[in-house]
Amino acid sequence: QQHAGVVHSSNLCTEITLNTSHDEIAVCNLGSINLVAHLSAQSSGFELDFSKIKRTISTAMRMLDNVIDINYYAVDKARNSNQRHRPVGLGIMGFQDCLHRLRVPYASEAAVEFADRSMEMVAYAAYWASTELAEERGRYASFPGSLWDRGILPQDTLDILSAERGGYVELDRSARLDWERLRARIKQHGMRNSNCL
C-alpha cells in the first residue's frame, strides 16, 4: 500500500506492516490454519493436500474479511483503515507437527524445502480467495494504484529489492503453482484485501 501512505511501524508482534496517518490507525485481522490438518497419508508417506488447503483458506479468508465489517472499533481511525484497505493476515500453525509427521529434522534442507512448498500453497490459495471475494463483493477501496493493481505480486518485489541492492538477493525463486493464471485473475477481478498473509 505504498501508494496510499507510509508505514511508520509494525504492530506489536511485527508480523504485519500497515499504513498509519492522521486519520488511520493500522488494525490486525489475523488468523491461522493448522497445517498438519492438511497432511494426507499417501503410499509414499504424508503429503500436503493442496485442494484441502484451498478449501480451508477460502473459508478462512471469507471469515477474516467478514471480521472487518462486523468488528467493534473503539476509534474511528481504526474503522477507516480497515474499511479502506481491508487487510488480513492469514498464517499457519502446526509447522513443527508437520515436520515431525514427515520425519524431517527441523534444521535441515528438507525442512526449508517443505517450508517453501507449503507457504507457496498458502500464499497462492489466500491470494486466489481474495480475488474470489473481490469478484463477489468488490475490490478494496484503495486498490487502484496498488502493487496488486499494477500487476506486482509480493514475490515480484524481490526483483525490486535485488535491483536496489545491486543484484544481490540470494533466494530460491522457483515456483510450482500456476502464478500466471492467478495474475490474470487479479487483473480481471482485483483483490478484496490489501494484505493477505
Backbone as a printed PyTorch tensor [residue, N CA C, xyz], in Angstrom:
tensor([[[  0.8170,  -1.1960,   0.0000],
         [  0.0000,   0.0000,   0.0000],
         [  0.8580,   1.2560,   0.0000]],

        [[  2.0400,   1.1770,  -0.5840],
         [  2.9410,   2.3250,  -0.6080],
         [  2.3220,   3.5270,  -1.3210]],

        [[  1.3740,   3.2860,  -2.2080],
         [  0.7210,   4.3800,  -2.9340],
         [ -0.2940,   5.1240,  -2.0660]],

        [[ -0.6600,   4.5430,  -0.9240],
         [ -1.7260,   5.1060,  -0.0920],
         [ -1.2240,   5.6960,   1.2180]],

        [[  0.0750,   5.6610,   1.4450],
         [  0.5840,   6.2100,   2.6880],
         [  1.9210,   5.6280,   3.0620]],

        [[  2.3000,   5.8690,   4.2960],
         [  3.6100,   5.4730,   4.7950],
         [  3.4430,   4.4680,   5.9150]],

        [[  4.2960,   3.4450,   5.9230],
         [  4.3500,   2.5100,   7.0410],
         [  5.3310,   3.1030,   8.0410]],

        [[  4.8310,   3.5640,   9.1650],
         [  5.6670,   4.1740,  10.1960],
         [  6.2040,   3.1390,  11.1750]],

        [[  5.4940,   2.0300,  11.3090],
         [  5.9020,   0.9760,  12.2470],
         [  5.0780,  -0.2680,  11.9490]],

        [[  5.3270,  -1.3150,  12.6980],
         [  4.5160,  -2.5190,  12.5640],
         [  3.6300,  -2.6300,  13.7970]],

        [[  2.7780,  -3.6470,  13.7950],
         [  2.0330,  -3.9260,  15.0170],
         [  3.0100,  -4.5020,  16.0480]],

        [[  2.5580,  -4.7090,  17.2570],
         [  3.4580,  -5.1300,  18.3330],
         [  4.1590,  -6.4520,  18.0540]],

        [[  3.5080,  -7.3610,  17.3750],
         [  4.1090,  -8.6690,  17.1030],
         [  4.9850,  -8.6550,  15.8500]],

        [[  4.9510,  -7.6010,  15.1120],
         [  5.7420,  -7.3570,  13.8980],
         [  5.4940,  -8.3540,  12.7770]],

        [[  4.3420,  -9.0150,  12.7660],
         [  4.0870,  -9.9330,  11.6620],
         [  3.4070,  -9.2510,  10.4850]],

        [[  2.9610,  -8.0110,  10.6660],
         [  2.2840,  -7.3260,   9.5720],
         [  2.5990,  -5.8320,   9.6690]],

        [[  2.8330,  -5.2180,   8.5290],
         [  3.0880,  -3.7760,   8.4950],
         [  2.0000,  -3.1200,   7.6660]],

        [[  1.4310,  -2.0370,   8.2060],
         [  0.3280,  -1.3460,   7.5530],
         [  0.5270,   0.1640,   7.6540]],

        [[ -0.1490,   0.8910,   6.7960],
         [ -0.0780,   2.3420,   6.7890],
         [ -0.7340,   2.9250,   8.0370]],

        [[ -0.2060,   4.0360,   8.5020],
         [ -0.8620,   4.8360,   9.5240],
         [ -0.7820,   6.2990,   9.0780]],

        [[ -1.7620,   7.0900,   9.4990],
         [ -1.7860,   8.5040,   9.1380],
         [ -2.6230,   9.2480,  10.1670]],

        [[ -2.8730,  10.5220,   9.9160],
         [ -3.6670,  11.3180,  10.8600],
         [ -5.1080,  10.8280,  10.9620]],

        [[ -5.6070,  10.1090,   9.9430],
         [ -6.9830,   9.6180,  10.0200],
         [ -7.0960,   8.0950,   9.9480]],

        [[ -5.9590,   7.3890,  10.0620],
         [ -5.9790,   5.9240,  10.0370],
         [ -5.0260,   5.3470,  11.0730]],

        [[ -5.5090,   4.3190,  11.7690],
         [ -4.6730,   3.5140,  12.6590],
         [ -4.6980,   2.0950,  12.1090]],

        [[ -3.5370,   1.5140,  11.9100],
         [ -3.4720,   0.1520,  11.3740],
         [ -4.1150,  -0.8440,  12.3430]],

        [[ -4.8280,  -1.7910,  11.7900],
         [ -5.5390,  -2.8030,  12.5710],
         [ -5.1290,  -4.1850,  12.0750]],

        [[ -4.9280,  -5.1130,  12.9970],
         [ -4.5990,  -6.5010,  12.6370],
         [ -5.8620,  -7.3410,  12.6230]],

        [[ -6.0620,  -8.0720,  11.5680],
         [ -7.1660,  -9.0260,  11.4410],
         [ -6.5110, -10.3550,  11.1150]],

        [[ -6.1460, -11.0900,  12.1490],
         [ -5.2640, -12.2430,  11.9830],
         [ -5.9830, -13.5650,  12.2000]],

        [[ -5.5020, -14.5920,  11.5100],
         [ -5.9850, -15.9540,  11.6940],
         [ -4.9290, -16.9320,  11.2340]],

        [[ -5.0950, -18.1790,  11.6140],
         [ -4.1350, -19.2240,  11.2280],
         [ -4.8800, -20.4780,  10.8150]],

        [[ -4.2740, -21.1940,   9.8770],
         [ -4.7730, -22.5360,   9.5670],
         [ -3.7920, -23.5400,  10.1610]],

        [[ -4.3090, -24.6730,  10.5670],
         [ -3.4760, -25.7230,  11.1460],
         [ -2.9250, -26.5800,  10.0080]],

        [[ -1.6680, -26.3630,   9.6810],
         [ -1.0600, -27.0110,   8.5160],
         [ -1.0600, -28.5320,   8.6340]],

        [[ -0.8480, -29.0530,   9.8340],
         [ -0.7860, -30.5060,   9.9990],
         [ -2.1270, -31.1670,   9.6550]],

        [[ -3.2170, -30.4270,   9.7900],
         [ -4.5340, -30.9670,   9.4340],
         [ -4.6960, -31.1160,   7.9260]],

        [[ -3.7150, -30.6460,   7.1680],
         [ -3.7780, -30.7060,   5.7100],
         [ -2.7750, -31.6940,   5.1150]],

        [[ -2.1910, -32.5100,   5.9760],
         [ -1.3620, -33.6230,   5.5050],
         [ -2.2680, -34.8260,   5.2860]],

        [[ -2.0700, -35.5030,   4.1880],
         [ -2.8460, -36.7220,   3.9360],
         [ -1.8840, -37.8820,   3.7120]],

        [[ -2.3060, -39.0360,   4.1530],
         [ -1.4770, -40.2320,   4.0140],
         [ -1.4990, -40.7040,   2.5590]],

        [[ -0.3180, -40.9200,   2.0150],
         [ -0.1470, -41.4560,   0.6620],
         [  0.6720, -42.7360,   0.7790]],

        [[  0.7490, -43.5040,  -0.2730],
         [  1.5500, -44.7270,  -0.2340],
         [  3.0200, -44.4300,   0.0200]],

        [[  3.4690, -43.2280,  -0.4020],
         [  4.8760, -42.8530,  -0.2260],
         [  5.1120, -42.0910,   1.0820]],

        [[  4.0800, -41.9180,   1.8970],
         [  4.1910, -41.1630,   3.1430],
         [  3.1260, -40.0830,   3.1850]],

        [[  3.3570, -39.0500,   3.9480],
         [  2.4020, -37.9510,   4.0640],
         [  2.7220, -36.8620,   3.0430]],

        [[  1.6610, -36.2740,   2.5050],
         [  1.7930, -35.1740,   1.5420],
         [  0.7850, -34.0930,   1.8880]],

        [[  1.1200, -32.8480,   1.5670],
         [  0.1590, -31.7690,   1.7350],
         [ -0.9500, -31.9110,   0.6990]],

        [[ -2.1840, -31.7460,   1.1360],
         [ -3.3510, -31.8240,   0.2760],
         [ -3.7190, -30.4050,  -0.1600]],

        [[ -3.2650, -30.0240,  -1.3610],
         [ -3.4560, -28.6510,  -1.8260],
         [ -4.9340, -28.3080,  -1.9990]],

        [[ -5.7450, -29.2350,  -2.4470],
         [ -7.1690, -28.9310,  -2.6200],
         [ -7.8240, -28.6630,  -1.2610]],

        [[ -7.4170, -29.3780,  -0.2300],
         [ -7.9430, -29.1290,   1.1140],
         [ -7.4530, -27.7880,   1.6410]],

        [[ -6.1860, -27.4620,   1.3860],
         [ -5.6450, -26.1560,   1.7890],
         [ -6.4580, -25.0430,   1.1350]],

        [[ -6.7480, -25.1700,  -0.1550],
         [ -7.5230, -24.1410,  -0.8620],
         [ -8.9170, -23.9780,  -0.2580]],

        [[ -9.5800, -25.0970,   0.0730],
         [-10.9230, -25.0220,   0.6610],
         [-10.8830, -24.3400,   2.0270]],

        [[ -9.9320, -24.7490,   2.8580],
         [ -9.8240, -24.1690,   4.1980],
         [ -9.5100, -22.6840,   4.1170]],

        [[ -8.5750, -22.3200,   3.2570],
         [ -8.1800, -20.9140,   3.1530],
         [ -9.2960, -20.0720,   2.5550]],

        [[-10.0520, -20.6190,   1.6500],
         [-11.1980, -19.8880,   1.1100],
         [-12.1650, -19.5160,   2.2310]],

        [[-12.4360, -20.4590,   3.1150],
         [-13.3150, -20.1940,   4.2630],
         [-12.6670, -19.2060,   5.2240]],

        [[-11.3810, -19.3960,   5.5120],
         [-10.6720, -18.5230,   6.4600],
         [-10.6230, -17.0860,   5.9530]],

        [[-10.3490, -16.8960,   4.6820],
         [-10.2810, -15.5470,   4.1260],
         [-11.6580, -14.8790,   4.1670]],

        [[-12.6940, -15.6330,   3.8990],
         [-14.0650, -15.0990,   3.9760],
         [-14.3740, -14.6700,   5.4090]],

        [[-13.9830, -15.4970,   6.3680],
         [-14.2350, -15.1710,   7.7730],
         [-13.4640, -13.9170,   8.1860]],

        [[-12.1840, -13.8270,   7.8010],
         [-11.3850, -12.6510,   8.1470],
         [-11.9410, -11.3960,   7.4810]],

        [[-12.3950, -11.5130,   6.2390],
         [-12.9920, -10.3730,   5.5590],
         [-14.2870,  -9.9480,   6.2540]],

        [[-15.0580, -10.9150,   6.7420],
         [-16.2830, -10.6010,   7.4810],
         [-15.9800,  -9.8600,   8.7790]],

        [[-14.8780, -10.2300,   9.4330],
         [-14.4970,  -9.5810,  10.6900],
         [-14.3670,  -8.0690,  10.4870]],

        [[-13.8370,  -7.6700,   9.3520],
         [-13.6490,  -6.2450,   9.0660],
         [-14.9850,  -5.5080,   9.1260]],

        [[-16.0380,  -6.1410,   8.6500],
         [-17.3540,  -5.4890,   8.6100],
         [-18.1180,  -5.5810,   9.9230]],

        [[-17.9530,  -6.6480,  10.6740],
         [-18.7730,  -6.8380,  11.8760],
         [-18.0420,  -6.5140,  13.1730]],

        [[-16.7750,  -6.1760,  13.0750],
         [-15.9680,  -5.9160,  14.2570],
         [-16.4290,  -4.6480,  14.9820]],

        [[-16.1550,  -4.6010,  16.2880],
         [-16.3440,  -3.3840,  17.0660],
         [-15.0500,  -2.5840,  16.9990]],

        [[-15.1530,  -1.3210,  16.6730],
         [-13.9860,  -0.4440,  16.6020],
         [-14.0960,   0.6080,  17.6900]],

        [[-13.1110,   0.6610,  18.5470],
         [-13.1160,   1.6260,  19.6460],
         [-12.8900,   3.0510,  19.1490]],

        [[-12.2120,   3.1970,  18.0120],
         [-11.9420,   4.5270,  17.4510],
         [-12.2150,   4.5150,  15.9510]],

        [[-12.6680,   5.6440,  15.4310],
         [-12.9940,   5.7580,  14.0090],
         [-11.7740,   5.5610,  13.1140]],

        [[-10.5830,   5.9590,  13.5860],
         [ -9.3750,   5.8180,  12.7760],
         [ -9.1120,   4.3510,  12.4310]],

        [[ -9.4140,   3.4450,  13.3420],
         [ -9.2450,   2.0140,  13.0810],
         [-10.2620,   1.5350,  12.0520]],

        [[-11.5090,   1.9610,  12.1900],
         [-12.5440,   1.5940,  11.2120],
         [-12.1710,   2.1280,   9.8290]],

        [[-11.7250,   3.3850,   9.7710],
         [-11.3410,   3.9850,   8.4830],
         [-10.2910,   3.1410,   7.7700]],

        [[ -9.2620,   2.7590,   8.5010],
         [ -8.1660,   1.9830,   7.9150],
         [ -8.6580,   0.6240,   7.4250]],

        [[ -9.4050,  -0.0590,   8.2860],
         [ -9.8780,  -1.3950,   7.9110],
         [-10.8140,  -1.3490,   6.7070]],

        [[-11.7410,  -0.4030,   6.6940],
         [-12.6940,  -0.3210,   5.5920],
         [-12.0190,   0.0680,   4.2850]],

        [[-11.0010,   0.8950,   4.3660],
         [-10.3320,   1.3800,   3.1520],
         [ -9.4170,   0.3300,   2.5300]],

        [[ -8.6500,  -0.3710,   3.3660],
         [ -7.6240,  -1.2910,   2.8560],
         [ -7.9750,  -2.7700,   3.0290]],

        [[ -8.8650,  -3.0880,   3.9450],
         [ -9.3340,  -4.4520,   4.2190],
         [ -8.1710,  -5.4430,   4.3920]],

        [[ -7.1760,  -5.1260,   5.2230],
         [ -6.0350,  -6.0350,   5.3950],
         [ -6.3640,  -7.2070,   6.3060]],

        [[ -5.8800,  -8.3600,   5.9300],
         [ -5.9520,  -9.5380,   6.8010],
         [ -4.5690, -10.1840,   6.8230]],

        [[ -4.3260, -10.9800,   7.8260],
         [ -3.0560, -11.6820,   7.9340],
         [ -3.3130, -13.1420,   8.2470]],

        [[ -3.3510, -13.9680,   7.2150],
         [ -3.5710, -15.3940,   7.4120],
         [ -2.2220, -16.0890,   7.5370]],

        [[ -2.0400, -16.8010,   8.6140],
         [ -0.7990, -17.5240,   8.8460],
         [ -1.0530, -18.9990,   9.0530]],

        [[ -0.0360, -19.6560,   9.5370],
         [ -0.1500, -21.0950,   9.7900],
         [  0.2620, -21.4050,  11.2250]],

        [[ -0.1740, -22.5550,  11.6820],
         [  0.3370, -23.1670,  12.8990],
         [  0.5260, -24.6470,  12.5770]],

        [[  1.2210, -25.3590,  13.4170],
         [  1.4110, -26.7900,  13.2020],
         [  2.5630, -27.1380,  12.2730]],

        [[  3.4500, -26.1840,  11.9940],
         [  4.5700, -26.4580,  11.0900],
         [  5.4690, -27.5600,  11.6590]],

        [[  5.8500, -27.4190,  12.9250],
         [  6.7120, -28.4240,  13.5490],
         [  6.0210, -29.7880,  13.5960]],

        [[  4.7070, -29.7980,  13.8120],
         [  3.9640, -31.0580,  13.8120],
         [  4.0420, -31.7360,  12.4470]],

        [[  3.9960, -30.9380,  11.3860],
         [  4.1460, -31.4890,  10.0330],
         [  5.5140, -32.1300,   9.8690]],

        [[  6.5600, -31.4200,  10.2820],
         [  7.9110, -31.9640,  10.1560],
         [  8.0510, -33.2510,  10.9500]],

        [[  7.4540, -33.2770,  12.1350],
         [  7.5110, -34.4970,  12.9600],
         [  6.8310, -35.6660,  12.2380]],

        [[  5.6580, -35.4030,  11.7000],
         [  4.9190, -36.4670,  11.0000],
         [  5.6570, -36.9190,   9.7430]],

        [[  6.3370, -35.9880,   9.0830],
         [  7.1030, -36.3140,   7.8780],
         [  8.4670, -36.9230,   8.1950]],

        [[  8.8390, -36.9070,   9.4760],
         [ 10.1650, -37.3970,   9.9290],
         [ 11.2910, -36.5650,   9.3040]],

        [[ 11.0720, -35.2570,   9.2950],
         [ 12.0430, -34.3280,   8.7340],
         [ 12.6600, -33.5250,   9.8790]],

        [[ 13.9850, -33.5450,  10.0300],
         [ 14.6320, -32.7360,  11.0760],
         [ 14.3860, -31.2460,  10.8490]],

        [[ 14.1470, -30.5380,  11.9440],
         [ 13.8110, -29.1110,  11.8570],
         [ 14.9080, -28.3050,  11.1710]],

        [[ 16.1460, -28.5590,  11.5060],
         [ 17.2770, -27.7890,  10.9570],
         [ 17.8930, -28.5230,   9.7730]],

        [[ 17.0760, -28.7630,   8.7550],
         [ 17.5670, -29.4940,   7.5850],
         [ 17.1200, -28.7980,   6.3060]],

        [[ 17.7880, -29.1210,   5.2090],
         [ 17.3750, -28.5980,   3.9050],
         [ 15.9710, -29.0790,   3.5500]],

        [[ 15.6320, -30.2900,   3.9640],
         [ 14.2950, -30.8200,   3.6910],
         [ 13.2280, -29.9780,   4.3880]],

        [[ 13.5350, -29.4750,   5.5850],
         [ 12.5860, -28.6170,   6.3040],
         [ 12.4210, -27.2810,   5.5770]],

        [[ 13.5230, -26.7410,   5.0650],
         [ 13.4570, -25.4940,   4.3120],
         [ 12.6290, -25.7050,   3.0430]],

        [[ 12.8420, -26.8220,   2.3850],
         [ 12.0840, -27.1500,   1.1740],
         [ 10.5930, -27.2850,   1.4880]],

        [[ 10.2750, -27.9450,   2.6000],
         [  8.8700, -28.0870,   2.9910],
         [  8.2560, -26.7220,   3.3030]],

        [[  9.0100, -25.8650,   3.9910],
         [  8.5210, -24.5200,   4.3040],
         [  8.2280, -23.7560,   3.0130]],

        [[  9.1240, -23.8330,   2.0500],
         [  8.9450, -23.1400,   0.7820],
         [  7.7090, -23.6580,   0.0460]],

        [[  7.5960, -24.9690,  -0.0410],
         [  6.4780, -25.5940,  -0.7600],
         [  5.1430, -25.2980,  -0.0720]],

        [[  5.1020, -25.4270,   1.2430],
         [  3.8400, -25.2370,   1.9670],
         [  3.4000, -23.7730,   1.9310]],

        [[  4.3470, -22.8480,   2.0820],
         [  3.9520, -21.4380,   2.0920],
         [  3.6020, -20.9260,   0.6960]],

        [[  4.1660, -21.5400,  -0.3430],
         [  3.7150, -21.1800,  -1.6830],
         [  2.2490, -21.5690,  -1.8460]],

        [[  1.8810, -22.7460,  -1.3420],
         [  0.4870, -23.1790,  -1.4100],
         [ -0.4280, -22.2340,  -0.6370]],

        [[ -0.0150, -21.8650,   0.5710],
         [ -0.8220, -20.9790,   1.4110],
         [ -0.9750, -19.6100,   0.7470]],

        [[  0.1190, -19.0440,   0.2480],
         [  0.0600, -17.7350,  -0.4000],
         [ -0.8480, -17.7780,  -1.6260]],

        [[ -0.6470, -18.7620,  -2.4670],
         [ -1.4400, -18.8790,  -3.6920],
         [ -2.9220, -18.9800,  -3.3550]],

        [[ -3.2530, -19.8460,  -2.3940],
         [ -4.6570, -20.0480,  -2.0270],
         [ -5.2610, -18.7880,  -1.4110]],

        [[ -4.4850, -18.0580,  -0.6030],
         [ -5.0040, -16.8340,   0.0260],
         [ -5.2420, -15.7500,  -1.0170]],

        [[ -4.3000, -15.5740,  -1.9310],
         [ -4.4780, -14.5630,  -2.9760],
         [ -5.6600, -14.9310,  -3.8760]],

        [[ -5.7690, -16.2120,  -4.2020],
         [ -6.8810, -16.6720,  -5.0330],
         [ -8.2100, -16.4000,  -4.3370]],

        [[ -8.2860, -16.7140,  -3.0460],
         [ -9.5200, -16.4890,  -2.2910],
         [ -9.8760, -15.0040,  -2.2580]],

        [[ -8.8700, -14.1310,  -2.1590],
         [ -9.1400, -12.7000,  -2.1460],
         [ -9.6820, -12.2300,  -3.4900]],

        [[ -9.2350, -12.8400,  -4.5920],
         [ -9.7910, -12.4680,  -5.9040],
         [-11.2330, -12.9450,  -6.0200]],

        [[-11.5320, -14.1010,  -5.4370],
         [-12.9180, -14.5890,  -5.4440],
         [-13.8220, -13.6490,  -4.6580]],

        [[-13.3290, -13.1980,  -3.5070],
         [-14.1090, -12.2490,  -2.7080],
         [-14.2650, -10.9190,  -3.4450]],

        [[-13.2290, -10.4910,  -4.1630],
         [-13.3170,  -9.2540,  -4.9470],
         [-14.3620,  -9.3860,  -6.0450]],

        [[-14.3930, -10.5380,  -6.6840],
         [-15.3890, -10.7740,  -7.7310],
         [-16.8000, -10.7130,  -7.1520]],

        [[-16.9730, -11.2630,  -5.9540],
         [-18.2810, -11.3370,  -5.3120],
         [-18.6770, -10.0330,  -4.6140]],

        [[-17.7210,  -9.4120,  -3.8970],
         [-18.0460,  -8.2940,  -3.0090],
         [-17.4460,  -6.9560,  -3.4370]],

        [[-16.5210,  -7.0110,  -4.3800],
         [-15.8650,  -5.7890,  -4.8230],
         [-14.4380,  -5.6800,  -4.3090]],

        [[-13.6550,  -4.8780,  -4.9900],
         [-12.2560,  -4.6290,  -4.6170],
         [-12.2010,  -3.7270,  -3.3910]],

        [[-11.0890,  -3.8070,  -2.6620],
         [-10.9290,  -2.8760,  -1.5340],
         [-10.7550,  -1.4620,  -2.0910]],

        [[-11.1560,  -0.4710,  -1.3160],
         [-11.2690,   0.9150,  -1.8000],
         [ -9.9590,   1.4950,  -2.3220]],

        [[ -8.8460,   1.1560,  -1.6780],
         [ -7.5730,   1.7450,  -2.1120],
         [ -6.8090,   0.8610,  -3.1010]],

        [[ -7.5090,  -0.0740,  -3.7350],
         [ -6.8810,  -0.9710,  -4.7140],
         [ -6.2730,  -0.2170,  -5.9130]],

        [[ -6.9670,   0.7750,  -6.4810],
         [ -6.3910,   1.4610,  -7.6540],
         [ -5.0270,   2.0780,  -7.3350]],

        [[ -4.0350,   1.7370,  -8.1450],
         [ -2.6790,   2.2390,  -7.9540],
         [ -1.8010,   1.3670,  -7.0750]],

        [[ -2.3880,   0.3530,  -6.4410],
         [ -1.6200,  -0.5390,  -5.5560],
         [ -0.6940,  -1.4250,  -6.3730]],

        [[  0.2200,  -2.0920,  -5.6840],
         [  1.0870,  -3.0560,  -6.3700],
         [  0.2440,  -4.1300,  -7.0530]],

        [[ -0.8140,  -4.6100,  -6.3740],
         [ -1.7100,  -5.6050,  -6.9900],
         [ -2.2570,  -5.0680,  -8.3070]],

        [[ -2.7480,  -3.8350,  -8.2660],
         [ -3.3500,  -3.2090,  -9.4460],
         [ -2.3350,  -3.0710, -10.5770]],

        [[ -1.0780,  -2.8440, -10.2190],
         [ -0.0230,  -2.6850, -11.2220],
         [  0.5650,  -4.0250, -11.6620]],

        [[ -0.0100,  -5.1370, -11.1930],
         [  0.4460,  -6.4660, -11.6090],
         [  1.6870,  -6.9480, -10.8830]],

        [[  2.0080,  -6.3380,  -9.7510],
         [  3.1930,  -6.7160,  -8.9820],
         [  2.7510,  -7.5300,  -7.7750]],

        [[  3.0660,  -8.8160,  -7.7920],
         [  2.7410,  -9.6920,  -6.6760],
         [  3.8660,  -9.6430,  -5.6480]],

        [[  3.6040, -10.0680,  -4.4130],
         [  4.6480,  -9.9990,  -3.3840],
         [  5.9910, -10.6050,  -3.8000]],

        [[  5.9820, -11.7400,  -4.4790],
         [  7.2560, -12.3400,  -4.8750],
         [  7.9940, -11.4980,  -5.9140]],

        [[  7.2660, -10.6710,  -6.6480],
         [  7.9060,  -9.7920,  -7.6280],
         [  8.7180,  -8.6900,  -6.9600]],

        [[  8.4010,  -8.3720,  -5.7280],
         [  9.1380,  -7.3230,  -5.0370],
         [ 10.5780,  -7.7470,  -4.7700]],

        [[ 10.8700,  -9.0400,  -4.8810],
         [ 12.2600,  -9.4950,  -4.7610],
         [ 13.1180,  -8.9420,  -5.8950]],

        [[ 12.5340,  -8.8150,  -7.0760],
         [ 13.2690,  -8.2130,  -8.1990],
         [ 13.5670,  -6.7480,  -7.9220]],

        [[ 12.6090,  -6.0510,  -7.3280],
         [ 12.8190,  -4.6430,  -6.9710],
         [ 13.9160,  -4.5370,  -5.9230]],

        [[ 13.8520,  -5.3990,  -4.9140],
         [ 14.8730,  -5.4090,  -3.8600],
         [ 16.2440,  -5.7210,  -4.4470]],

        [[ 16.3080,  -6.6970,  -5.3320],
         [ 17.5690,  -7.0640,  -5.9640],
         [ 18.1690,  -5.8910,  -6.7330]],

        [[ 17.3290,  -5.1810,  -7.4630],
         [ 17.8080,  -4.0190,  -8.2180],
         [ 18.3470,  -2.9390,  -7.2880]],

        [[ 17.6660,  -2.7390,  -6.1560],
         [ 18.1110,  -1.7230,  -5.1970],
         [ 19.4120,  -2.1190,  -4.5090]],

        [[ 19.6700,  -3.4300,  -4.3950],
         [ 20.8960,  -3.9160,  -3.7490],
         [ 22.0060,  -4.2160,  -4.7480]],

        [[ 21.8190,  -3.8320,  -5.9690],
         [ 22.8450,  -4.0720,  -6.9730],
         [ 22.9010,  -5.5170,  -7.4350]],

        [[ 21.7920,  -6.2110,  -7.3750],
         [ 21.7060,  -7.5730,  -7.8890],
         [ 21.8570,  -8.6760,  -6.8770]],

        [[ 22.1170,  -8.3660,  -5.6140],
         [ 22.3600,  -9.4320,  -4.6500],
         [ 21.1480,  -9.6860,  -3.7570]],

        [[ 20.4200, -10.7260,  -4.0640],
         [ 19.3820, -11.2770,  -3.1930],
         [ 19.4380, -12.7850,  -3.4130]],

        [[ 19.9630, -13.4930,  -2.4470],
         [ 20.1670, -14.9320,  -2.5890],
         [ 18.9580, -15.6980,  -2.0500]],

        [[ 18.0310, -15.9820,  -2.9590],
         [ 16.8150, -16.7080,  -2.6030],
         [ 16.4200, -17.6380,  -3.7350]],

        [[ 15.7930, -18.7360,  -3.3730],
         [ 15.2180, -19.6310,  -4.3740],
         [ 13.9010, -19.0220,  -4.8340]],

        [[ 13.8110, -18.6590,  -6.0830],
         [ 12.5970, -18.0310,  -6.6060],
         [ 11.7840, -18.9710,  -7.4850]],

        [[ 12.0780, -20.2530,  -7.4180],
         [ 11.3190, -21.1960,  -8.2320],
         [  9.8820, -21.2820,  -7.7220]],

        [[  8.9810, -21.6670,  -8.6130],
         [  7.5670, -21.7720,  -8.2680],
         [  7.0090, -23.0750,  -8.8140]],

        [[  6.0570, -23.6330,  -8.1150],
         [  5.4280, -24.8870,  -8.5270],
         [  4.0020, -24.6980,  -9.0260]],

        [[  3.4020, -23.5730,  -8.6700],
         [  1.9960, -23.3390,  -8.9910],
         [  1.8580, -22.3740, -10.1710]],

        [[  0.6620, -22.3060, -10.7420],
         [  0.3950, -21.5140, -11.9390],
         [  0.1220, -20.0520, -11.5690]],

        [[  1.1900, -19.3060, -11.3210],
         [  1.0730, -17.9110, -10.9050],
         [  0.5680, -17.0260, -12.0340]],

        [[  0.8070, -17.3880, -13.2680],
         [  0.3140, -16.5720, -14.3760],
         [ -1.2120, -16.5970, -14.4280]],

        [[ -1.7930, -17.7310, -14.1170],
         [ -3.2570, -17.8390, -14.0550],
         [ -3.8060, -16.9410, -12.9490]],

        [[ -3.1230, -16.9300, -11.8070],
         [ -3.5430, -16.0720, -10.7010],
         [ -3.3750, -14.5970, -11.0650]],

        [[ -2.2770, -14.2500, -11.7140],
         [ -2.0650, -12.8610, -12.1560],
         [ -3.2140, -12.3950, -13.0570]],

        [[ -3.6170, -13.2560, -13.9680],
         [ -4.7090, -12.9130, -14.8810],
         [ -6.0120, -12.7060, -14.1100]],

        [[ -6.2190, -13.5130, -13.1000],
         [ -7.4290, -13.3850, -12.2830],
         [ -7.4210, -12.0830, -11.4800]],

        [[ -6.2570, -11.7290, -10.9410],
         [ -6.1370, -10.4640, -10.2020],
         [ -6.3660,  -9.2870, -11.1370]],

        [[ -5.8260,  -9.3750, -12.3370],
         [ -6.0160,  -8.2990, -13.3210],
         [ -7.5000,  -8.1380, -13.6650]],

        [[ -8.2100,  -9.2600, -13.7590],
         [ -9.6210,  -9.2130, -14.1250],
         [-10.5150,  -8.7670, -12.9640]],

        [[-10.2960,  -9.3330, -11.7640],
         [-11.2220,  -9.1130, -10.6480],
         [-10.6760,  -8.2220,  -9.5410]],

        [[ -9.3590,  -8.0460,  -9.4990],
         [ -8.7660,  -7.2840,  -8.4130],
         [ -8.6370,  -8.1240,  -7.1540]],

        [[ -8.4060,  -7.4470,  -6.0450],
         [ -8.2470,  -8.1080,  -4.7440],
         [ -9.2380,  -7.4910,  -3.7640]],

        [[ -9.7290,  -8.2910,  -2.8650],
         [-10.6160,  -7.8070,  -1.8080],
         [ -9.8210,  -7.2490,  -0.6360]],

        [[ -8.5870,  -7.7400,  -0.4660],
         [ -7.7880,  -7.4190,   0.7150],
         [ -6.4160,  -6.9080,   0.2990]],

        [[ -5.9880,  -5.8010,   0.8950],
         [ -4.6770,  -5.2340,   0.5560],
         [ -3.5560,  -6.1620,   1.0150]],

        [[ -3.7100,  -6.7590,   2.1740],
         [ -2.7510,  -7.7230,   2.7100],
         [ -3.4900,  -9.0300,   2.9230]],

        [[ -2.8180, -10.1250,   2.6870],
         [ -3.4510, -11.4350,   2.8650],
         [ -2.7350, -12.3200,   3.8680]],

        [[ -1.4090, -12.1820,   3.9560],
         [ -0.6190, -13.0980,   4.7920],
         [  0.0810, -12.3510,   5.9070]]])
